[in-house]
Amino acid sequence: MRLQGIRWALLISAAVSSAFVAPAQAPTPASVLGHTPGDDYYLANYEEEIHYFHVLAAHSDRVKMFTVGKTTEGRDIEVAVISSPENLARLDEYKANARRLATAQGLDDAQAQTLAQSSKLIVHIDGGLHSNEVAGPQHSIVLAYKLASAQGDPEIDAILNNVILLLWPTLNPDGQDMVVSWYRKNLGTRFEVSPMPWLFQDYVGHDNNRDGYMLNMKESQVVAKTEIEYAPAIFYCQHQTAPFPARIWIPPFSDPISSNISPYVRSWFNVIGTNMAAYLDEHQMPGAISEQRFDNWYPGFVDYAGSFRNEISFFTETALYEYATPRFYTVNEFPKDMQDLRALTMYTTPWQGGWWRLRDAVNYMVAGSMSVLDTAARYRETLLYNQYQAARDNIKRYTEGPPFAYVIPSVQADAPEGELLAHIMQENGISIRESETGFKANDRDYPPGSWVILMNQPYSAMAKELFEVQRYPEALFQESNKPVDLPYDVTGWTLPLQMGVRVDAVTDPLTSEQLSHLKEVSELDRPPSEVQGTGGTYLLSHQPNAGFRVVNDVLAAGGSVAFAQDEVKTPEGMEEGAIVIGGISRTAIGDLSKKYAVSVLAAEKAPEHTVAIHKARIGLYRPWDPSIDEGWTRWILEQYGYAPISLYNADMRSGELLDRVDVVILPDMRPDQMMNGFHDGIVPGEYAGGLGEEGLNSLRDFVRRGGTLVAFNQSAATLVPLLSLPVSNALQGLKSDKFFCSGALLRVELEAGNRPVTWGLPEEPVVMFERGPAFTTQAGFVGAVLARYPKDSNPLESGLLLHPEAIEDKIAALEVSYGSGRIFLYGFKPQWRAQSHGTYKFFFNALYKYEQPPFAKQETAEQKETKAK
């Protein structure tokens, strides 16, 4: 088997190499880089890759390079446009044609058919965005060379004549450099294949492919902007790894799939996958598998969000070992049910084991890309016309049926969040209108400045997908004759619920009179804000998240901040917990009001009962076994001016934490990840381990001496037994047949009581529950229940929740008194993927030093019942 695998690898390598013989005018990758991408133990970094692309463009009239934006770390993001010289000379014209067809702009069917006949199809292919999936960028080099160098090849000539390829060397340049640097540093040592001990995107790591509609990260913004500019009909992203032992996962996807995507897009997923399977078989590349594991439900994947802009947006997953190090596989390493090498409907040519090298992965990726380009060339006119039809039908659908529009009222509990939601829609290519005086819909008057999304526009499917409630089809789990995988990502994401923004669907057609009160806007106005009244004390509502930006700026400038304990008047009305500011000038508070779109009420004196707060030193645990949740949390804290301090293992173990920080945040982590981290021998010694007993003892001491500890989701559950807290996790050990929630929006109810940690929140917030705990209190509990799930009522608001009875009436968040300090346990993610803005205040309120202990000790219902008995 070993010799057979080696012969197979050599044959494929020789076949591919012979196909890449180039004329002198196109420099080979080896002539520029000193290596051929795919060589064992070699990876090109981003600078080397881009250097090769520029050399290739200088020698080939088929390649042009463009800079489209900047990365988080400030690198240029560059793309190559590859086609025939004649097509490149008319690139702007073909881009304009693609946008017209993708938006059905000023076209009828006959005009669109004519335009499709004369236009070229734009295809996006990239080298991936998960930088530890290393073959993608290397494949981009090989693919570019193949297309630029081929002479007299009918397949490539057809591609170059019919298709304009928008080739991204990688979607994550920063991460590519990080990973290549780490691999080179360890090459030839016992840590050659060790995992990199930090996120491969500064803040979000693997979740850079979960930012497709929210567009928090700079890279996501650049991708969305460029895709809207080029309007590709196909968006193909390279990933690793395939379900073992398959060598590549390709469409079709598993169910479910969104009905908000055009059927033209949905059907082409299957066609492209079928053509790819045939192409791989034709080139004797076994091991393609479809359907298993990967569905098209969550719209936040960067490589899927374009589907709501009528792009055939998808990915493949090619097999990976580690980096550029080869690996030999035997059949007895396969899963038991795959060892018979039996063909299946969606796995027609099983892989039989053998060597797997980086070159194999590169070759499979190049084959996948060539298959897509071949399909695009063959069906150019049909694909272009289908893209027009998708836009045309979407416009017609919402011209004739509801929702006819969505309205984001300008008057909100948190008006800046309303504006932000409208801005997110605009960044996704959706046209926004602003209401003027007199706009009515749904028998309701809307205030001027409300944002209106008319649904009869080409990309409005994204608005519906994000604004409506998700109902995951539970019928999938009721098919007794077909095994169905449980969802691997979140199942509900309704943005208005997450962000705490009111959005109204307009269910009646809008008349010309109603439309006359709307104006299209390219730049959204910030919500109006002002400083009202007279006096040197300033009051702000606790409801807008932007108020915390004001608070942190004021504290940094030396001003004073307190929270009012009684109900007092703010610009938004009467409320408890109003933010009271002093010690700064009216000009300074006016500048902050304008900067953050938060209104301020001036008063002659402060309210009688207030709790003074001071800036706290925020420590955020940053494990070497990296936590994506840590990255998201760090990014949010930086955006709001909290200036978090990263605490690594050595910091956590060294003791005397209270001398350095006032608050410690434990982001969501697996128990082993938090306590043990990478084990000795997996990574170099300085990156091994987690908190360990030393770190845990340090945390105990920190809280007992008066520190504040904040823990999210799984970390909160992990702390309970480790710190012997009088709390239990009611979901501990439950299998999926007793409780399952991979990610859904659930309603919680705030417990009665005047506590600063919940000020500014609505009475029934909606939280993102993602494989977290739910608590009950035990004898000896002292502290306060902050929120719990409803009793005798399903808390599900959006998504999938199986067996909700397991969580009903359980505690979602609580504060535990511990020595002189306190511990906040959240059984959900109040900052989930920087989307759940509506629950930020759950932890923002805990991130200050309070001049007097404001959190009253509270008996729980269970304790009261025990006492009564």
GROMACS .gro file of N, CA and C in nm, residues 111-223:
model
  339
  111GLN      N    1  -3.327   4.293  -2.326
  111GLN     CA    2  -3.203   4.369  -2.311
  111GLN      C    3  -3.102   4.291  -2.227
  112ALA      N    4  -3.151   4.225  -2.123
  112ALA     CA    5  -3.062   4.146  -2.037
  112ALA      C    6  -3.003   4.029  -2.115
  113GLN      N    7  -3.084   3.966  -2.199
  113GLN     CA    8  -3.033   3.855  -2.279
  113GLN      C    9  -2.924   3.901  -2.376
  114THR      N   10  -2.947   4.018  -2.435
  114THR     CA   11  -2.847   4.074  -2.527
  114THR      C   12  -2.718   4.109  -2.452
  115LEU      N   13  -2.734   4.169  -2.334
  115LEU     CA   14  -2.617   4.207  -2.255
  115LEU      C   15  -2.541   4.083  -2.208
  116ALA      N   16  -2.613   3.978  -2.173
  116ALA     CA   17  -2.548   3.854  -2.130
  116ALA      C   18  -2.468   3.791  -2.245
  117GLN      N   19  -2.521   3.803  -2.365
  117GLN     CA   20  -2.452   3.747  -2.481
  117GLN      C   21  -2.318   3.816  -2.507
  118SER      N   22  -2.313   3.946  -2.480
  118SER     CA   23  -2.194   4.023  -2.515
  118SER      C   24  -2.100   4.046  -2.399
  119SER      N   25  -2.137   4.004  -2.279
  119SER     CA   26  -2.056   4.031  -2.160
  119SER      C   27  -1.971   3.911  -2.122
  120LYS      N   28  -1.880   3.934  -2.032
  120LYS     CA   29  -1.795   3.828  -1.979
  120LYS      C   30  -1.836   3.799  -1.835
  121LEU      N   31  -1.817   3.675  -1.796
  121LEU     CA   32  -1.856   3.632  -1.662
  121LEU      C   33  -1.742   3.656  -1.564
  122ILE      N   34  -1.770   3.727  -1.456
  122ILE     CA   35  -1.669   3.751  -1.353
  122ILE      C   36  -1.682   3.644  -1.246
  123VAL      N   37  -1.568   3.582  -1.214
  123VAL     CA   38  -1.562   3.475  -1.115
  123VAL      C   39  -1.462   3.514  -1.007
  124HIS      N   40  -1.504   3.505  -0.881
  124HIS     CA   41  -1.414   3.524  -0.767
  124HIS      C   42  -1.362   3.387  -0.724
  125ILE      N   43  -1.230   3.374  -0.716
  125ILE     CA   44  -1.167   3.258  -0.653
  125ILE      C   45  -1.061   3.312  -0.559
  126ASP      N   46  -1.047   3.252  -0.442
  126ASP     CA   47  -0.948   3.302  -0.346
  126ASP      C   48  -0.869   3.188  -0.285
  127GLY      N   49  -0.763   3.227  -0.215
  127GLY     CA   50  -0.678   3.132  -0.145
  127GLY      C   51  -0.719   3.106  -0.003
  128GLY      N   52  -0.845   3.135   0.031
  128GLY     CA   53  -0.896   3.104   0.163
  128GLY      C   54  -0.875   3.217   0.262
  129LEU      N   55  -0.935   3.200   0.378
  129LEU     CA   56  -0.923   3.301   0.483
  129LEU      C   57  -0.883   3.243   0.617
  130HIS      N   58  -0.881   3.110   0.630
  130HIS     CA   59  -0.831   3.045   0.750
  130HIS      C   60  -0.685   3.009   0.727
  131SER      N   61  -0.597   3.087   0.787
  131SER     CA   62  -0.457   3.083   0.745
  131SER      C   63  -0.383   2.956   0.786
  132ASN      N   64  -0.436   2.880   0.881
  132ASN     CA   65  -0.373   2.752   0.911
  132ASN      C   66  -0.415   2.645   0.810
  133GLU      N   67  -0.505   2.679   0.720
  133GLU     CA   68  -0.540   2.593   0.607
  133GLU      C   69  -0.451   2.640   0.491
  134VAL      N   70  -0.327   2.589   0.491
  134VAL     CA   71  -0.217   2.657   0.423
  134VAL      C   72  -0.214   2.639   0.271
  135ALA      N   73  -0.286   2.541   0.218
  135ALA     CA   74  -0.273   2.513   0.075
  135ALA      C   75  -0.335   2.621  -0.012
  136GLY      N   76  -0.435   2.694   0.040
  136GLY     CA   77  -0.508   2.791  -0.042
  136GLY      C   78  -0.421   2.896  -0.109
  137PRO      N   79  -0.339   2.971  -0.032
  137PRO     CA   80  -0.254   3.072  -0.097
  137PRO      C   81  -0.153   3.011  -0.194
  138GLN      N   82  -0.103   2.892  -0.162
  138GLN     CA   83  -0.008   2.827  -0.252
  138GLN      C   84  -0.078   2.790  -0.384
  139HIS      N   85  -0.203   2.747  -0.373
  139HIS     CA   86  -0.281   2.714  -0.492
  139HIS      C   87  -0.300   2.837  -0.580
  140SER      N   88  -0.316   2.955  -0.518
  140SER     CA   89  -0.339   3.076  -0.597
  140SER      C   90  -0.221   3.104  -0.689
  141ILE      N   91  -0.099   3.080  -0.641
  141ILE     CA   92   0.020   3.101  -0.722
  141ILE      C   93   0.020   3.005  -0.841
  142VAL      N   94  -0.006   2.878  -0.814
  142VAL     CA   95  -0.005   2.776  -0.919
  142VAL      C   96  -0.115   2.804  -1.021
  143LEU      N   97  -0.233   2.841  -0.975
  143LEU     CA   98  -0.345   2.869  -1.066
  143LEU      C   99  -0.312   2.989  -1.156
  144ALA      N  100  -0.258   3.095  -1.096
  144ALA     CA  101  -0.224   3.214  -1.176
  144ALA      C  102  -0.122   3.179  -1.284
  145TYR      N  103  -0.020   3.104  -1.246
  145TYR     CA  104   0.083   3.065  -1.344
  145TYR      C  105   0.023   2.979  -1.455
  146LYS      N  106  -0.062   2.887  -1.418
  146LYS     CA  107  -0.124   2.797  -1.517
  146LYS      C  108  -0.201   2.878  -1.621
  147LEU      N  109  -0.278   2.976  -1.574
  147LEU     CA  110  -0.361   3.055  -1.665
  147LEU      C  111  -0.278   3.153  -1.747
  148ALA      N  112  -0.171   3.205  -1.687
  148ALA     CA  113  -0.090   3.306  -1.756
  148ALA      C  114   0.007   3.245  -1.855
  149SER      N  115   0.043   3.121  -1.836
  149SER     CA  116   0.151   3.063  -1.915
  149SER      C  117   0.105   2.971  -2.027
  150ALA      N  118  -0.017   2.917  -2.017
  150ALA     CA  119  -0.061   2.814  -2.113
  150ALA      C  120  -0.069   2.872  -2.254
  151GLN      N  121  -0.026   2.792  -2.349
  151GLN     CA  122  -0.034   2.829  -2.490
  151GLN      C  123  -0.098   2.714  -2.567
  152GLY      N  124  -0.198   2.747  -2.647
  152GLY     CA  125  -0.261   2.645  -2.731
  152GLY      C  126  -0.343   2.544  -2.654
  153ASP      N  127  -0.387   2.579  -2.536
  153ASP     CA  128  -0.470   2.488  -2.455
  153ASP      C  129  -0.616   2.530  -2.473
  154PRO      N  130  -0.698   2.448  -2.540
  154PRO     CA  131  -0.837   2.490  -2.569
  154PRO      C  132  -0.917   2.522  -2.443
  155GLU      N  133  -0.897   2.444  -2.336
  155GLU     CA  134  -0.973   2.469  -2.212
  155GLU      C  135  -0.938   2.606  -2.156
  156ILE      N  136  -0.809   2.638  -2.146
  156ILE     CA  137  -0.768   2.765  -2.089
  156ILE      C  138  -0.801   2.880  -2.183
  157ASP      N  139  -0.789   2.860  -2.313
  157ASP     CA  140  -0.827   2.965  -2.407
  157ASP      C  141  -0.975   3.001  -2.390
  158ALA      N  142  -1.060   2.899  -2.373
  158ALA     CA  143  -1.203   2.924  -2.355
  158ALA      C  144  -1.227   3.001  -2.225
  159ILE      N  145  -1.154   2.965  -2.121
  159ILE     CA  146  -1.167   3.036  -1.993
  159ILE      C  147  -1.126   3.182  -2.008
  160LEU      N  148  -1.010   3.205  -2.066
  160LEU     CA  149  -0.960   3.341  -2.079
  160LEU      C  150  -1.049   3.428  -2.167
  161ASN      N  151  -1.112   3.369  -2.267
  161ASN     CA  152  -1.198   3.445  -2.359
  161ASN      C  153  -1.335   3.476  -2.300
  162ASN      N  154  -1.384   3.388  -2.211
  162ASN     CA  155  -1.521   3.402  -2.162
  162ASN      C  156  -1.532   3.450  -2.017
  163VAL      N  157  -1.423   3.438  -1.943
  163VAL     CA  158  -1.429   3.461  -1.799
  163VAL      C  159  -1.326   3.567  -1.760
  164ILE      N  160  -1.362   3.649  -1.665
  164ILE     CA  161  -1.268   3.739  -1.598
  164ILE      C  162  -1.254   3.689  -1.455
  165LEU      N  163  -1.134   3.643  -1.423
  165LEU     CA  164  -1.110   3.585  -1.290
  165LEU      C  165  -1.060   3.693  -1.194
  166LEU      N  166  -1.132   3.710  -1.086
  166LEU     CA  167  -1.088   3.796  -0.976
  166LEU      C  168  -1.023   3.704  -0.874
  167LEU      N  169  -0.891   3.694  -0.878
  167LEU     CA  170  -0.817   3.597  -0.796
  167LEU      C  171  -0.755   3.669  -0.677
  168TRP      N  172  -0.803   3.633  -0.558
  168TRP     CA  173  -0.746   3.686  -0.433
  168TRP      C  174  -0.638   3.588  -0.388
  169PRO      N  175  -0.511   3.630  -0.382
  169PRO     CA  176  -0.408   3.538  -0.334
  169PRO      C  177  -0.445   3.476  -0.199
  170THR      N  178  -0.504   3.556  -0.113
  170THR     CA  179  -0.560   3.510   0.015
  170THR      C  180  -0.656   3.617   0.063
  171LEU      N  181  -0.752   3.578   0.146
  171LEU     CA  182  -0.840   3.677   0.209
  171LEU      C  183  -0.786   3.722   0.345
  172ASN      N  184  -0.673   3.666   0.387
  172ASN     CA  185  -0.618   3.700   0.520
  172ASN      C  186  -0.466   3.710   0.514
  173PRO      N  187  -0.416   3.820   0.457
  173PRO     CA  188  -0.270   3.835   0.446
  173PRO      C  189  -0.198   3.832   0.581
  174ASP      N  190  -0.254   3.897   0.683
  174ASP     CA  191  -0.189   3.898   0.814
  174ASP      C  192  -0.169   3.756   0.865
  175GLY      N  193  -0.274   3.677   0.856
  175GLY     CA  194  -0.268   3.540   0.907
  175GLY      C  195  -0.171   3.454   0.829
  176GLN      N  196  -0.164   3.473   0.697
  176GLN     CA  197  -0.070   3.395   0.617
  176GLN      C  198   0.073   3.418   0.665
  177ASP      N  199   0.108   3.545   0.691
  177ASP     CA  200   0.243   3.574   0.739
  177ASP      C  201   0.267   3.516   0.878
  178MET      N  202   0.166   3.522   0.964
  178MET     CA  203   0.181   3.465   1.098
  178MET      C  204   0.211   3.315   1.091
  179VAL      N  205   0.129   3.244   1.014
  179VAL     CA  206   0.138   3.098   1.009
  179VAL      C  207   0.269   3.055   0.943
  180VAL      N  208   0.306   3.119   0.834
  180VAL     CA  209   0.430   3.081   0.767
  180VAL      C  210   0.550   3.108   0.856
  181SER      N  211   0.549   3.221   0.925
  181SER     CA  212   0.659   3.252   1.018
  181SER      C  213   0.669   3.147   1.127
  182TRP      N  214   0.555   3.106   1.183
  182TRP     CA  215   0.554   3.004   1.289
  182TRP      C  216   0.607   2.871   1.237
  183TYR      N  217   0.565   2.831   1.117
  183TYR     CA  218   0.609   2.703   1.061
  183TYR      C  219   0.760   2.706   1.034
  184ARG      N  220   0.807   2.814   0.975
  184ARG     CA  221   0.950   2.822   0.946
  184ARG      C  222   1.033   2.820   1.074
  185LYS      N  223   0.983   2.883   1.176
  185LYS     CA  224   1.056   2.886   1.304
  185LYS      C  225   1.073   2.747   1.362
  186ASN      N  226   0.972   2.661   1.343
  186ASN     CA  227   0.973   2.528   1.405
  186ASN      C  228   1.013   2.416   1.311
  187LEU      N  229   1.034   2.447   1.184
  187LEU     CA  230   1.065   2.345   1.085
  187LEU      C  231   1.192   2.269   1.125
  188GLY      N  232   1.182   2.137   1.121
  188GLY     CA  233   1.295   2.054   1.154
  188GLY      C  234   1.312   2.026   1.303
  189THR      N  235   1.224   2.081   1.386
  189THR     CA  236   1.227   2.055   1.529
  189THR      C  237   1.110   1.963   1.564
  190ARG      N  238   1.104   1.922   1.690
  190ARG     CA  239   0.993   1.835   1.732
  190ARG      C  240   0.860   1.911   1.735
  191PHE      N  241   0.866   2.043   1.716
  191PHE     CA  242   0.744   2.124   1.715
  191PHE      C  243   0.704   2.165   1.573
  192GLU      N  244   0.752   2.089   1.475
  192GLU     CA  245   0.728   2.126   1.336
  192GLU      C  246   0.580   2.140   1.303
  193VAL      N  247   0.497   2.055   1.356
  193VAL     CA  248   0.354   2.061   1.323
  193VAL      C  249   0.272   2.112   1.442
  194SER      N  250   0.337   2.183   1.532
  194SER     CA  251   0.264   2.233   1.650
  194SER      C  252   0.169   2.345   1.611
  195PRO      N  253   0.055   2.356   1.678
  195PRO     CA  254  -0.040   2.463   1.647
  195PRO      C  255   0.017   2.599   1.689
  196MET      N  256  -0.019   2.702   1.615
  196MET     CA  257   0.025   2.837   1.647
  196MET      C  258  -0.051   2.887   1.770
  197PRO      N  259   0.018   2.942   1.869
  197PRO     CA  260  -0.049   2.976   1.996
  197PRO      C  261  -0.111   3.115   2.000
  198TRP      N  262  -0.162   3.163   1.889
  198TRP     CA  263  -0.240   3.287   1.887
  198TRP      C  264  -0.332   3.282   1.766
  199LEU      N  265  -0.427   3.370   1.765
  199LEU     CA  266  -0.527   3.371   1.659
  199LEU      C  267  -0.464   3.414   1.527
  200PHE      N  268  -0.505   3.352   1.416
  200PHE     CA  269  -0.445   3.385   1.288
  200PHE      C  270  -0.515   3.504   1.220
  201GLN      N  271  -0.608   3.565   1.287
  201GLN     CA  272  -0.653   3.701   1.254
  201GLN      C  273  -0.655   3.772   1.387
  202ASP      N  274  -0.600   3.891   1.395
  202ASP     CA  275  -0.568   3.952   1.524
  202ASP      C  276  -0.677   3.939   1.630
  203TYR      N  277  -0.802   3.950   1.588
  203TYR     CA  278  -0.912   3.950   1.685
  203TYR      C  279  -1.001   3.827   1.678
  204VAL      N  280  -1.020   3.769   1.561
  204VAL     CA  281  -1.129   3.672   1.550
  204VAL      C  282  -1.088   3.535   1.500
  205GLY      N  283  -0.962   3.518   1.457
  205GLY     CA  284  -0.919   3.385   1.416
  205GLY      C  285  -1.015   3.322   1.317
  206HIS      N  286  -1.057   3.200   1.347
  206HIS     CA  287  -1.144   3.123   1.258
  206HIS      C  288  -1.276   3.194   1.231
  207ASP      N  289  -1.318   3.281   1.320
  207ASP     CA  290  -1.444   3.353   1.302
  207ASP      C  291  -1.433   3.464   1.198
  208ASN      N  292  -1.316   3.479   1.132
  208ASN     CA  293  -1.314   3.573   1.020
  208ASN      C  294  -1.408   3.527   0.909
  209ASN      N  295  -1.450   3.400   0.917
  209ASN     CA  296  -1.552   3.352   0.823
  209ASN      C  297  -1.691   3.348   0.888
  210ARG      N  298  -1.709   3.425   0.995
  210ARG     CA  299  -1.841   3.438   1.056
  210ARG      C  300  -1.884   3.585   1.058
  211ASP      N  301  -1.814   3.668   0.981
  211ASP     CA  302  -1.834   3.813   0.984
  211ASP      C  303  -1.889   3.863   0.852
  212GLY      N  304  -1.959   3.775   0.779
  212GLY     CA  305  -1.996   3.804   0.642
  212GLY      C  306  -2.102   3.910   0.625
  213TYR      N  307  -2.192   3.929   0.722
  213TYR     CA  308  -2.291   4.035   0.710
  213TYR      C  309  -2.268   4.148   0.809
  214MET      N  310  -2.208   4.117   0.925
  214MET     CA  311  -2.187   4.221   1.026
  214MET      C  312  -2.072   4.313   0.986
  215LEU      N  313  -1.972   4.257   0.918
  215LEU     CA  314  -1.861   4.335   0.862
  215LEU      C  315  -1.790   4.417   0.969
  216ASN      N  316  -1.760   4.353   1.081
  216ASN     CA  317  -1.684   4.420   1.187
  216ASN      C  318  -1.537   4.436   1.151
  217MET      N  319  -1.480   4.332   1.089
  217MET     CA  320  -1.337   4.332   1.062
  217MET      C  321  -1.307   4.403   0.929
  218LYS      N  322  -1.190   4.466   0.922
  218LYS     CA  323  -1.152   4.540   0.802
  218LYS      C  324  -1.149   4.449   0.679
  219GLU      N  325  -1.099   4.328   0.697
  219GLU     CA  326  -1.091   4.236   0.584
  219GLU      C  327  -1.229   4.203   0.528
  220SER      N  328  -1.327   4.182   0.617
  220SER     CA  329  -1.464   4.153   0.572
  220SER      C  330  -1.521   4.271   0.496
  221GLN      N  331  -1.492   4.390   0.543
  221GLN     CA  332  -1.542   4.511   0.476
  221GLN      C  333  -1.484   4.522   0.336
  222VAL      N  334  -1.354   4.492   0.323
  222VAL     CA  335  -1.289   4.501   0.192
  222VAL      C  336  -1.349   4.399   0.096
  223VAL      N  337  -1.372   4.277   0.144
  223VAL     CA  338  -1.430   4.173   0.058
  223VAL      C  339  -1.568   4.217   0.010
   0.00000   0.00000   0.00000
